[in-house]
Amino acid sequence: MKDMMTVVSNRPIAHRIYELVLSGSLVQHMHIPGQFVHVKVGATPLLRRPLSLCDINQKANECTIIYRVEGAGTTLLSQKARGETVDVLGPLGNGFSVTAAKRGERALLVGGGIGVPPLFELAKQLSQNGVFVTTVLGFQTKHVAFYDEKFASFGEMYVATVDGSYGMKGFVTDVIRANDLSFDVLYACGPKPMLRALANDFPHQQVYLSLEERMGCGIGACFACVCRVPHSETAYKKVCSDGPVFRAGEVLL
Amino acid sequence: MKDMMTVVSNRPIAHRIYELVLSGSLVQHMHIPGQFVHVKVGATPLLRRPLSLCDINQKANECTIIYRVEGAGTTLLSQKARGETVDVLGPLGNGFSVTAAKRGERALLVGGGIGVPPLFELAKQLSQNGVFVTTVLGFQTKHVAFYDEKFASFGEMYVATVDGSYGMKGFVTDVIRANDLSFDVLYACGPKPMLRALANDFPHQQVYLSLEERMGCGIGACFACVCRVPHSETAYKKVCSDGPVFRAGEVLL
Amino acid sequence: MNRLAVELPGLSLKNPIMPASGCFGFGREYAAYYDLSVLGAIMIKATTLEARFGNPTPRVAETPSGMLNAIGLQNPGVDRVIAEELPWLAQYDVPIIANVAGSTMEEYVEVAKRISKAPNVHALELNISCPNVKKGGIAFGTVPEVAAELTRAVKEVSDVPVYVKLSPNVTNIVHMAKAIEQAGADGLTMINTLLGMRIDVKTTKPILANRTGGLSGPAIKPIAIRMIYEVSQAVSIPIIGMGGIETAEDVIEFFYAGARAVAIGTANFIDPYVCPNIIRDLPALLDELGVDHISECTGRSWNNGSTVHCGA
Amino acid sequence: MNRLAVELPGLSLKNPIMPASGCFGFGREYAAYYDLSVLGAIMIKATTLEARFGNPTPRVAETPSGMLNAIGLQNPGVDRVIAEELPWLAQYDVPIIANVAGSTMEEYVEVAKRISKAPNVHALELNISCPNVKKGGIAFGTVPEVAAELTRAVKEVSDVPVYVKLSPNVTNIVHMAKAIEQAGADGLTMINTLLGMRIDVKTTKPILANRTGGLSGPAIKPIAIRMIYEVSQAVSIPIIGMGGIETAEDVIEFFYAGARAVAIGTANFIDPYVCPNIIRDLPALLDELGVDHISECTGRSWNNGSTVHCGA
Ligand SMILES: Cc1cc2nc3c(=O)[nH]c(=O)nc-3n(C[C@H](O)[C@H](O)[C@H](O)COP(=O)(O)OP(=O)(O)OC[C@H]3O[C@@H](n4cnc5c(N)ncnc54)[C@H](O)[C@@H]3O)c2cc1C
Ligand SMILES: Cc1cc2nc3c(=O)[nH]c(=O)nc-3n(C[C@H](O)[C@H](O)[C@H](O)COP(=O)(O)OP(=O)(O)OC[C@H]3O[C@@H](n4cnc5c(N)ncnc54)[C@H](O)[C@@H]3O)c2cc1C
Ligand SMILES: Cc1cc2nc3c(=O)[nH]c(=O)nc-3n(C[C@H](O)[C@H](O)[C@H](O)COP(=O)(O)O)c2cc1C
Ligand SMILES: Cc1cc2nc3c(=O)[nH]c(=O)nc-3n(C[C@H](O)[C@H](O)[C@H](O)COP(=O)(O)O)c2cc1C
Ligand code: FES
Ligand code: FES
């Protein structure tokens, strides 16, 4: 599905991190945390930009996206004012399996940097289902941290920063070890080294990982975003349509 | 000179014709009717667009441009709202010789279609100098006509439309003939066939013609906009920097 | 009268709009967006003899008004395409043009032989931009004799007309086209991508894992138009044009240059509805231009003089 | 230490930024905007033996992220350039690279001989994209032997180092570059424009009076980067890179690909201050990248493996 959505608000919430609220009927099709939208920001740049759904509000017909200003596309996006429109294709991809964690079970949500946003809608839905949510957020430094308080409202919340300016100094895996965090299901989104470390640390548990890859179409047609599958020379999965969320072990990281 | 100018207003005044008022310190350098500005409308399209100065208001620090929505550049320009900025290079080129017409003399101003705008500032300055201004405006049809009343405030004003829907049916040259309009200096801007007809009809009088040509740089460096000069194989004038206004006979039309 | 219907060797098209090879997979993904039967034809993804995984990622990089890709011929191999993809596509009323690729002439021939027998494959498109592993990796499509030899060999085994897809990375596209025409090609498709590269200023590394890739999108449109203009006046076989088409106006520009049908690649990624939208927009545009039938547009800007340009 | 200073044959540049030939006239117009002495060098407009008027207008057309030009070598002829333009430029502390063009080898040689004696001309740039009227109009720059012969002939008469400007409209840019290096060129400049065309949908006519023209601007940047990347690893003479540069980041991308200096063409039309702005921005960018001297950037992304791409 493709539609023009209207900017409700678009504001910085941390250094170079923006929170964008969009409104439009497309929201009625958005249900699954970890899905993403493919956004055409303007006449230029040419390609769409994949951005995860961070919060879905069906009642208000609004969804929230959090993005970091990186290059041409996100810079332009950051200049969009209330009332302007953006061209949105989505929701796309296979998101997190919310039902993998049952009522009364413990879910550990691990987000690194700009991988944090999709975990928010996930935390919301898990909480609603009576799952106990613990969150570990990793950032480079304090002034790029965001949504920590929002996650704290769902349960325990830990922060790690690389420079120690906020929370524990180190990586999310250090936090998990130091606090001996255990879980029934682990959900993670963030840089590949983080995902690899988590998959290695918990080889026998249910682990869901959300991947990133440069995309062309975003819908499975161009084969830009493939990743390899274990034990095969030619088998593959597409991050855009088979993912972005995979079970650990399902694809090679 | 190059500067960001701010949109004061931008509104349709006839079918696909917009009146854009810009404000900025660049206005202090704008003096001569027939000069143009070279406008970069946004990140795309790549090239600047040449647009004539239509009205210069030094006191208010504002200038007016009238443009017809043609292609990508002018379409984008038409979407600019109050408060937005456009990147303006200018004023450029050599405009109309206002002093060619002396106090008490008669100037005939002939504009065709989107060639009308630069005549407005010219009419204003001539009037201020005590020159009697007669205007002949030619349009395709009634609903693309504009600024007719404004010109009428300076003196006699005639309109010709190709389909006869407004004013006399025919061309500006028909109006001039029918009304036996005479003048000391003729100033014209419009499509080449119109300019050619005027140059032919008044070979022995002072005639100033403003030309159009596709431009690269707009400042004389790229040689995109040259026109030939009589009696030479290699001599040339550049529309952007030697013109856009030339004496009839100075260049080959 | 269908103002958009076009007849080409092997192809009775209800309209001249088709997705370009590699930009539409085997159609499954776009079928979720619209009924594929509205399309004039579908050029399916390049098929090789064996399944291939293709290149490591990143496989795409953005450029001003364009993109680079280095997918690397990922495909399930000809037999699975015949067994799984083509039968699935057969539910739609749309002719298939099968894009054939390989690393050796033998591979092309074998793929062509097999895939040309599939009932809904109405034509082949030879992707000769591939490097010839037996000739030091020089692309088949850059040496006229090699391209001609390949064309002849494929023609011999193909049950359907053969279109050859020209690479723009050549000094003289007209020489290539003529050699291929003389070798018996039924038509040409052009242009494939231009070789390009981007480097990440932060990492100092090329953005594509493969380093170089193929440039497509609006950026290459003027090059495609120029080449089609030149080739269409030098050969008498039909041309399916492509390279940066986004709108119905672009389609007409390609027809004026000499194309008889067009394919749309990169634009599908930007708007999955681009093909049906163009098909929808064309009749009104023909009205505006005062043209009864789109075929009348082919070659309207032809001119017999030759052009000369000096980069200055 | 001047972090931007670069040494090239014949050229001691205070910085590696220079306007590209044909995009800066003979400097007069831009001198109204800034002091030309800030520039590393100036590549002046192509000069032929006799004065030329060039092509009819329209001479430019816009394309997605690019433009086509068909100026047609308009210039006042070498003697007037020497008598009027070069002495005027001598008031600035900036070395001049004279762009030499012609329709025959003899013309190139004669222009080179004369203009290389001008005191502020520190190097020549041979514009070999011009059609050779004695060889059926085939451009000098598309046949390695012809380009090499021309290079040798010009080297023989030139008082200053000779850079040869490569045309990108060739199948194998590395072959061209090597042939020209072997013929004794002191350096290469690349790339010239790609041949392109646009057609006006309303009129059915090509927009350029000359029909085809040269494509420049950001659209061609990925092609320039790819070619410089390939050539710089195959030859040992220095390369001045160009093609779509707009920002300091673009400059670094060209250096990483293998350029030792760069020229800026089309971007001057969009922002007359682009060259001084880039010169201003470079030091901060070098800081960000942790680079002391810009020369260290040359070839940072080189990799010995050869690349292969299949348009798919
Ligand atoms: C499934 C998915 C979900 C994502 N969700 C978010 C999110 O919620 N918030 C957020 O800030 N970022 C997210 N990203 C990353 C985001 O897509 C990029 O930061 C963004 O595309 C950069 O665009 P740009 O124009 O600013 O940068 P540029 O560097 O100018 O982009 C150039 C090209 O590279 C691509 N690109 C650059 N970085 C990335 C990247 N990390 N991943 C994929 N493509 C990239 C762009 O899409 C574009 O095609 C997500 C990526 C994926 C694949
Ligand atoms: C000195 C001068 C003064 C002008 N003054 C005015 C004015 O006051 N009001 C007005 O409406 N128009 C004026 N024009 C014409 C105006 O520049 C074009 O209509 C405009 O550039 C079209 O841009 P576009 O992107 O809408 O059209 P497109 O067709 O998309 O433009 C594509 C390219 O062609 C060029 N182009 C297209 N038409 C023309 C044209 N007629 N003249 C020059 N270049 C053209 C554009 O600049 C651009 O580079 C003037 C032109 C010149 C040369
Ligand atoms: C991601 C991608 C994959 C492609 N794969 C193929 C392919 O498999 N076979 C082929 O002949 N061309 C392939 N092409 C080239 C296109 O079919 C087309 O010729 C080219 O992209 C120009 O058209 P466009 O500018 O509309 O994309 C591919 C292009 C892209 C962008
Ligand atoms: C209007 C124009 C005129 C040009 N004239 C010349 C020329 O006289 N000689 C030459 O070697 N190159 C000429 N070029 C090519 C440029 O020098 C440069 O190689 C090319 O435009 C690519 O750089 P760019 O993308 O930065 O413009 C010209 C380019 C343009 C746009
Ligand atoms: S982005 Fe095209 S297949 Fe995933
Ligand atoms: S537009 Fe460049 S010289 Fe006139």
Short mmCIF file of C-alpha atoms in Angstrom, two decimals, chain C:
data_model
loop_
_atom_site.label_atom_id
_atom_site.label_comp_id
_atom_site.label_asym_id
_atom_site.label_seq_id
_atom_site.Cartn_x
_atom_site.Cartn_y
_atom_site.Cartn_z
CA MET C 1 -9.09 0.43 -31.81
CA ASN C 2 -6.58 -0.02 -29.02
CA ARG C 3 -4.39 3.04 -29.34
CA LEU C 4 -1.64 1.47 -27.33
CA ALA C 5 -1.44 -1.97 -28.98
CA VAL C 6 1.92 -2.74 -30.52
CA GLU C 7 3.09 -5.62 -32.67
CA LEU C 8 6.68 -6.80 -32.34
CA PRO C 9 8.33 -10.05 -33.39
CA GLY C 10 6.76 -12.71 -31.18
CA LEU C 11 4.92 -10.10 -29.15
CA SER C 12 1.37 -8.88 -29.58
CA LEU C 13 1.30 -6.27 -26.87
CA LYS C 14 -1.86 -4.65 -25.59
CA ASN C 15 0.35 -1.76 -24.69
CA PRO C 16 4.04 -1.02 -25.06
CA ILE C 17 4.79 -0.82 -21.32
CA MET C 18 6.69 -3.56 -19.54
CA PRO C 19 8.80 -3.81 -16.43
CA ALA C 20 12.53 -4.15 -17.18
CA SER C 21 14.48 -7.25 -16.32
CA GLY C 22 15.82 -7.46 -12.79
CA CYS C 23 13.53 -4.73 -11.53
CA PHE C 24 10.43 -6.83 -11.18
CA GLY C 25 11.70 -10.23 -10.05
CA PHE C 26 9.32 -12.81 -11.49
CA GLY C 27 6.34 -10.58 -10.85
CA ARG C 28 5.15 -12.09 -7.56
CA GLU C 29 5.81 -9.01 -5.44
CA TYR C 30 4.12 -6.54 -7.78
CA ALA C 31 1.13 -8.85 -8.14
CA ALA C 32 0.26 -7.80 -4.61
CA TYR C 33 -0.08 -4.23 -5.88
CA TYR C 34 -1.99 -4.69 -9.15
CA ASP C 35 -3.20 -7.18 -11.72
CA LEU C 36 -0.19 -8.06 -13.86
CA SER C 37 -2.47 -8.62 -16.85
CA VAL C 38 -2.61 -4.86 -17.39
CA LEU C 39 1.03 -4.91 -18.49
CA GLY C 40 2.12 -5.10 -22.11
CA ALA C 41 4.68 -7.74 -21.22
CA ILE C 42 7.02 -8.68 -18.39
CA MET C 43 10.78 -8.96 -18.73
CA ILE C 44 11.70 -11.43 -16.04
CA LYS C 45 14.88 -11.48 -14.04
CA ALA C 46 18.08 -12.73 -15.69
CA THR C 47 18.22 -16.50 -15.66
CA THR C 48 21.40 -18.59 -15.75
CA LEU C 49 21.87 -22.33 -16.07
CA GLU C 50 22.52 -23.02 -12.41
CA ALA C 51 21.18 -21.21 -9.37
CA ARG C 52 23.37 -18.30 -8.34
CA PHE C 53 23.54 -16.40 -5.10
CA GLY C 54 25.03 -13.30 -6.65
CA ASN C 55 27.28 -10.70 -5.06
CA PRO C 56 27.79 -9.87 -1.41
CA THR C 57 25.85 -6.92 0.00
CA PRO C 58 25.60 -3.92 -0.12
CA ARG C 59 24.32 -4.41 -3.62
CA VAL C 60 22.81 -1.00 -4.25
CA ALA C 61 23.99 2.57 -3.81
CA GLU C 62 22.20 5.76 -4.55
CA THR C 63 23.56 8.40 -6.93
CA PRO C 64 22.21 11.76 -8.12
CA SER C 65 18.98 10.86 -9.96
CA GLY C 66 20.12 7.28 -10.23
CA MET C 67 21.24 4.15 -8.50
CA LEU C 68 24.00 1.61 -8.83
CA ASN C 69 23.28 -2.08 -8.55
CA ALA C 70 25.51 -5.09 -8.40
CA ILE C 71 23.06 -7.89 -7.73
CA GLY C 72 25.27 -10.35 -9.55
CA LEU C 73 22.73 -12.44 -11.42
CA GLN C 74 21.11 -13.98 -8.38
CA ASN C 75 18.49 -16.42 -9.65
CA PRO C 76 17.22 -19.93 -8.98
CA GLY C 77 18.56 -21.36 -12.26
CA VAL C 78 16.70 -22.02 -15.47
CA ASP C 79 15.02 -25.26 -14.46
CA ARG C 80 13.41 -23.80 -11.37
CA VAL C 81 12.38 -20.72 -13.29
CA ILE C 82 10.65 -23.04 -15.78
CA ALA C 83 9.18 -25.23 -13.08
CA GLU C 84 8.09 -22.59 -10.57
CA GLU C 85 8.08 -19.06 -11.85
CA LEU C 86 6.76 -19.31 -15.39
CA PRO C 87 3.78 -21.53 -14.53
CA TRP C 88 2.86 -19.09 -11.78
CA LEU C 89 3.05 -16.20 -14.25
CA ALA C 90 0.86 -18.14 -16.69
CA GLN C 91 -2.22 -17.19 -14.65
CA TYR C 92 -1.85 -13.69 -16.07
CA ASP C 93 -2.70 -12.67 -19.59
CA VAL C 94 0.70 -11.23 -20.28
CA PRO C 95 3.54 -12.37 -22.54
CA ILE C 96 6.86 -13.05 -20.87
CA ILE C 97 10.23 -11.98 -22.23
CA ALA C 98 12.88 -14.16 -20.65
CA ASN C 99 16.19 -12.49 -19.87
CA VAL C 100 19.02 -14.93 -20.58
CA ALA C 101 22.47 -14.61 -19.05
CA GLY C 102 25.61 -16.70 -18.70
CA SER C 103 29.34 -16.81 -18.27
CA THR C 104 30.02 -18.78 -21.44
CA MET C 105 28.38 -19.00 -24.82
CA GLU C 106 27.42 -22.56 -24.02
CA GLU C 107 25.56 -21.45 -20.93
CA TYR C 108 23.56 -18.84 -22.84
CA VAL C 109 22.68 -21.40 -25.50
CA GLU C 110 21.54 -23.97 -23.00
CA VAL C 111 19.42 -21.51 -21.03
CA ALA C 112 17.90 -20.13 -24.23
CA LYS C 113 17.10 -23.60 -25.55
CA ARG C 114 15.29 -24.60 -22.38
CA ILE C 115 13.48 -21.42 -21.50
CA SER C 116 12.30 -20.64 -25.02
CA LYS C 117 10.14 -23.75 -24.88
CA ALA C 118 8.06 -22.49 -21.95
CA PRO C 119 4.56 -21.78 -23.24
CA ASN C 120 4.26 -18.23 -21.92
CA VAL C 121 7.74 -17.15 -22.99
CA HIS C 122 7.12 -15.19 -26.18
CA ALA C 123 10.61 -13.83 -26.67
CA LEU C 124 14.12 -13.97 -25.26
CA GLU C 125 16.21 -11.02 -24.20
CA LEU C 126 19.93 -11.77 -24.29
CA ASN C 127 21.73 -9.93 -21.53
CA ILE C 128 25.10 -9.62 -23.22
CA SER C 129 26.55 -7.28 -20.60
CA CYS C 130 27.91 -10.29 -18.75
CA PRO C 131 31.63 -10.96 -18.65
CA ASN C 132 32.79 -13.85 -20.80
CA VAL C 133 34.85 -16.00 -18.47
CA LYS C 134 36.55 -17.72 -21.40
CA LYS C 135 37.67 -14.40 -22.88
CA GLY C 136 39.34 -12.88 -19.85
CA GLY C 137 36.12 -11.48 -18.47
CA ILE C 138 35.51 -9.05 -21.31
CA ALA C 139 31.78 -8.56 -21.61
CA PHE C 140 30.09 -10.28 -24.56
CA GLY C 141 28.35 -7.02 -25.26
CA THR C 142 31.46 -4.93 -25.89
CA VAL C 143 32.93 -6.80 -28.86
CA PRO C 144 30.71 -6.84 -31.98
CA GLU C 145 32.01 -10.18 -33.27
CA VAL C 146 31.49 -11.89 -29.94
CA ALA C 147 28.01 -10.47 -29.56
CA ALA C 148 27.16 -11.52 -33.11
CA GLU C 149 28.43 -15.04 -32.56
CA LEU C 150 26.39 -15.32 -29.38
CA THR C 151 23.30 -14.02 -31.14
CA ARG C 152 23.65 -16.54 -33.94
CA ALA C 153 24.16 -19.42 -31.55
CA VAL C 154 21.11 -18.49 -29.51
CA LYS C 155 18.95 -17.86 -32.57
CA GLU C 156 19.71 -21.38 -33.70
CA VAL C 157 18.27 -22.99 -30.61
CA SER C 158 15.52 -20.58 -29.64
CA ASP C 159 11.89 -21.41 -30.29
CA VAL C 160 10.92 -17.74 -29.97
CA PRO C 161 12.23 -14.45 -31.36
CA VAL C 162 15.47 -13.21 -29.84
CA TYR C 163 16.02 -9.64 -28.67
CA VAL C 164 19.52 -8.63 -27.74
CA LYS C 165 20.04 -6.17 -24.90
CA LEU C 166 22.75 -3.68 -25.73
CA SER C 167 25.30 -2.51 -23.23
CA PRO C 168 25.84 1.27 -23.33
CA ASN C 169 29.46 0.85 -22.21
CA VAL C 170 30.80 0.87 -25.74
CA THR C 171 32.48 3.34 -28.04
CA ASN C 172 30.17 2.72 -30.95
CA ILE C 173 26.69 1.47 -30.17
CA VAL C 174 25.72 1.52 -33.84
CA HIS C 175 28.48 -0.94 -34.78
CA MET C 176 27.27 -3.27 -32.05
CA ALA C 177 23.66 -2.98 -33.13
CA LYS C 178 24.44 -3.64 -36.79
CA ALA C 179 26.58 -6.66 -36.01
CA ILE C 180 23.80 -8.09 -33.90
CA GLU C 181 21.15 -7.34 -36.51
CA GLN C 182 23.23 -9.08 -39.17
CA ALA C 183 23.60 -12.06 -36.87
CA GLY C 184 19.85 -12.48 -37.04
CA ALA C 185 18.49 -10.83 -33.92
CA ASP C 186 14.77 -10.13 -34.11
CA GLY C 187 14.98 -6.99 -32.04
CA LEU C 188 17.09 -4.94 -29.69
CA THR C 189 16.48 -3.80 -26.15
CA MET C 190 18.50 -0.89 -24.87
CA ILE C 191 20.03 0.30 -22.74
CA ASN C 192 21.45 -1.80 -19.98
CA THR C 193 23.18 0.00 -17.13
CA LEU C 194 26.33 2.13 -17.33
CA LEU C 195 29.28 1.04 -15.24
CA GLY C 196 29.67 3.28 -12.23
CA MET C 197 30.96 3.45 -8.71
CA ARG C 198 30.50 5.33 -5.47
CA ILE C 199 32.88 5.65 -2.55
CA ASP C 200 31.84 6.25 1.03
CA VAL C 201 33.74 9.30 2.20
CA LYS C 202 33.60 8.17 5.83
CA THR C 203 34.93 4.64 5.32
CA THR C 204 37.08 5.28 2.20
CA LYS C 205 35.53 2.09 0.77
CA PRO C 206 33.35 1.67 -2.29
CA ILE C 207 29.73 1.49 -1.14
CA LEU C 208 29.00 -1.60 -3.21
CA ALA C 209 30.65 -4.77 -1.98
CA ASN C 210 31.36 -5.49 -5.65
CA ARG C 211 32.90 -2.00 -5.87
CA THR C 212 31.46 -1.18 -9.29
CA GLY C 213 27.86 -1.55 -10.36
CA GLY C 214 25.38 -0.63 -13.02
CA LEU C 215 23.97 2.88 -13.12
CA SER C 216 20.25 3.12 -13.85
CA GLY C 217 17.47 5.62 -13.35
CA PRO C 218 16.68 9.10 -14.69
CA ALA C 219 20.38 10.08 -14.70
CA ILE C 220 20.99 7.83 -17.72
CA LYS C 221 17.92 8.83 -19.71
CA PRO C 222 19.73 11.29 -22.01
CA ILE C 223 22.29 8.60 -22.85
CA ALA C 224 19.56 6.06 -23.60
CA ILE C 225 17.70 8.54 -25.81
CA ARG C 226 20.85 9.38 -27.75
CA MET C 227 21.73 5.73 -28.32
CA ILE C 228 18.20 4.75 -29.36
CA TYR C 229 18.08 7.74 -31.70
CA GLU C 230 21.30 6.64 -33.36
CA VAL C 231 20.64 2.90 -33.48
CA SER C 232 17.02 3.10 -34.60
CA GLN C 233 18.08 5.01 -37.70
CA ALA C 234 20.80 2.48 -38.50
CA VAL C 235 18.96 -0.82 -38.13
CA SER C 236 15.57 -2.07 -39.24
CA ILE C 237 14.77 -4.39 -36.37
CA PRO C 238 12.59 -2.94 -33.60
CA ILE C 239 13.90 -1.48 -30.37
CA ILE C 240 12.44 -1.78 -26.92
CA GLY C 241 13.80 1.26 -25.11
CA MET C 242 14.65 1.71 -21.46
CA GLY C 243 16.75 3.85 -19.15
CA GLY C 244 15.30 6.20 -16.59
CA ILE C 245 11.66 6.20 -17.66
CA GLU C 246 9.36 7.52 -14.96
CA THR C 247 6.39 9.09 -16.75
CA ALA C 248 4.19 8.87 -19.84
CA GLU C 249 6.11 11.88 -21.23
CA ASP C 250 9.33 9.93 -20.90
CA VAL C 251 7.73 7.08 -22.84
CA ILE C 252 6.88 9.43 -25.68
CA GLU C 253 10.41 10.80 -25.67
CA PHE C 254 11.70 7.23 -26.16
CA PHE C 255 9.21 6.65 -28.98
CA TYR C 256 10.20 9.88 -30.69
CA ALA C 257 13.83 8.74 -30.45
CA GLY C 258 12.93 5.50 -32.19
CA ALA C 259 11.64 2.95 -29.67
CA ARG C 260 8.61 0.76 -30.50
CA ALA C 261 7.99 -0.24 -26.91
CA VAL C 262 9.62 0.58 -23.60
CA ALA C 263 10.61 -1.03 -20.36
CA ILE C 264 10.62 0.50 -16.92
CA GLY C 265 13.21 -0.50 -14.37
CA THR C 266 14.31 1.58 -11.42
CA ALA C 267 11.08 3.57 -11.31
CA ASN C 268 9.26 0.46 -10.03
CA PHE C 269 11.26 0.77 -6.82
CA ILE C 270 10.17 4.33 -6.32
CA ASP C 271 6.54 3.72 -7.14
CA PRO C 272 5.32 0.14 -7.44
CA TYR C 273 2.36 1.46 -9.44
CA VAL C 274 4.46 3.24 -12.03
CA CYS C 275 3.68 0.83 -14.90
CA PRO C 276 -0.11 0.85 -14.55
CA ASN C 277 0.01 4.61 -13.94
CA ILE C 278 1.87 5.20 -17.17
CA ILE C 279 -0.52 2.93 -19.05
CA ARG C 280 -3.38 4.96 -17.59
CA ASP C 281 -1.79 8.31 -18.47
CA LEU C 282 -0.81 7.55 -22.05
CA PRO C 283 -4.15 7.95 -23.84
CA ALA C 284 -4.70 11.47 -22.50
CA LEU C 285 -1.15 12.39 -23.45
CA LEU C 286 -1.70 11.06 -26.97
CA ASP C 287 -4.81 13.26 -27.16
CA GLU C 288 -2.81 16.26 -26.06
CA LEU C 289 -0.20 15.54 -28.70
CA GLY C 290 -2.85 14.94 -31.35
CA VAL C 291 -1.69 11.39 -31.97
CA ASP C 292 -4.16 8.59 -32.72
CA HIS C 293 -1.97 5.62 -32.10
CA ILE C 294 1.21 5.39 -30.09
CA SER C 295 3.05 3.66 -32.95
CA GLU C 296 2.91 6.91 -34.87
CA CYS C 297 5.29 8.35 -32.31
CA THR C 298 8.15 6.03 -33.18
CA GLY C 299 10.97 7.92 -34.80
CA ARG C 300 9.20 11.25 -35.00
CA SER C 301 12.41 13.12 -34.23
CA TRP C 302 14.55 11.20 -36.68
CA ASN C 303 16.75 13.22 -38.91
CA ASN C 304 19.10 11.91 -41.49
CA GLY C 305 22.04 14.16 -40.79
CA SER C 306 24.65 12.77 -38.49
CA THR C 307 25.47 14.57 -35.31
CA VAL C 308 28.82 15.63 -34.09
CA HIS C 309 29.80 16.66 -30.64
CA CYS C 310 33.01 17.57 -29.06
CA GLY C 311 32.34 17.69 -25.34
CA ALA C 312 32.67 21.44 -25.65
#
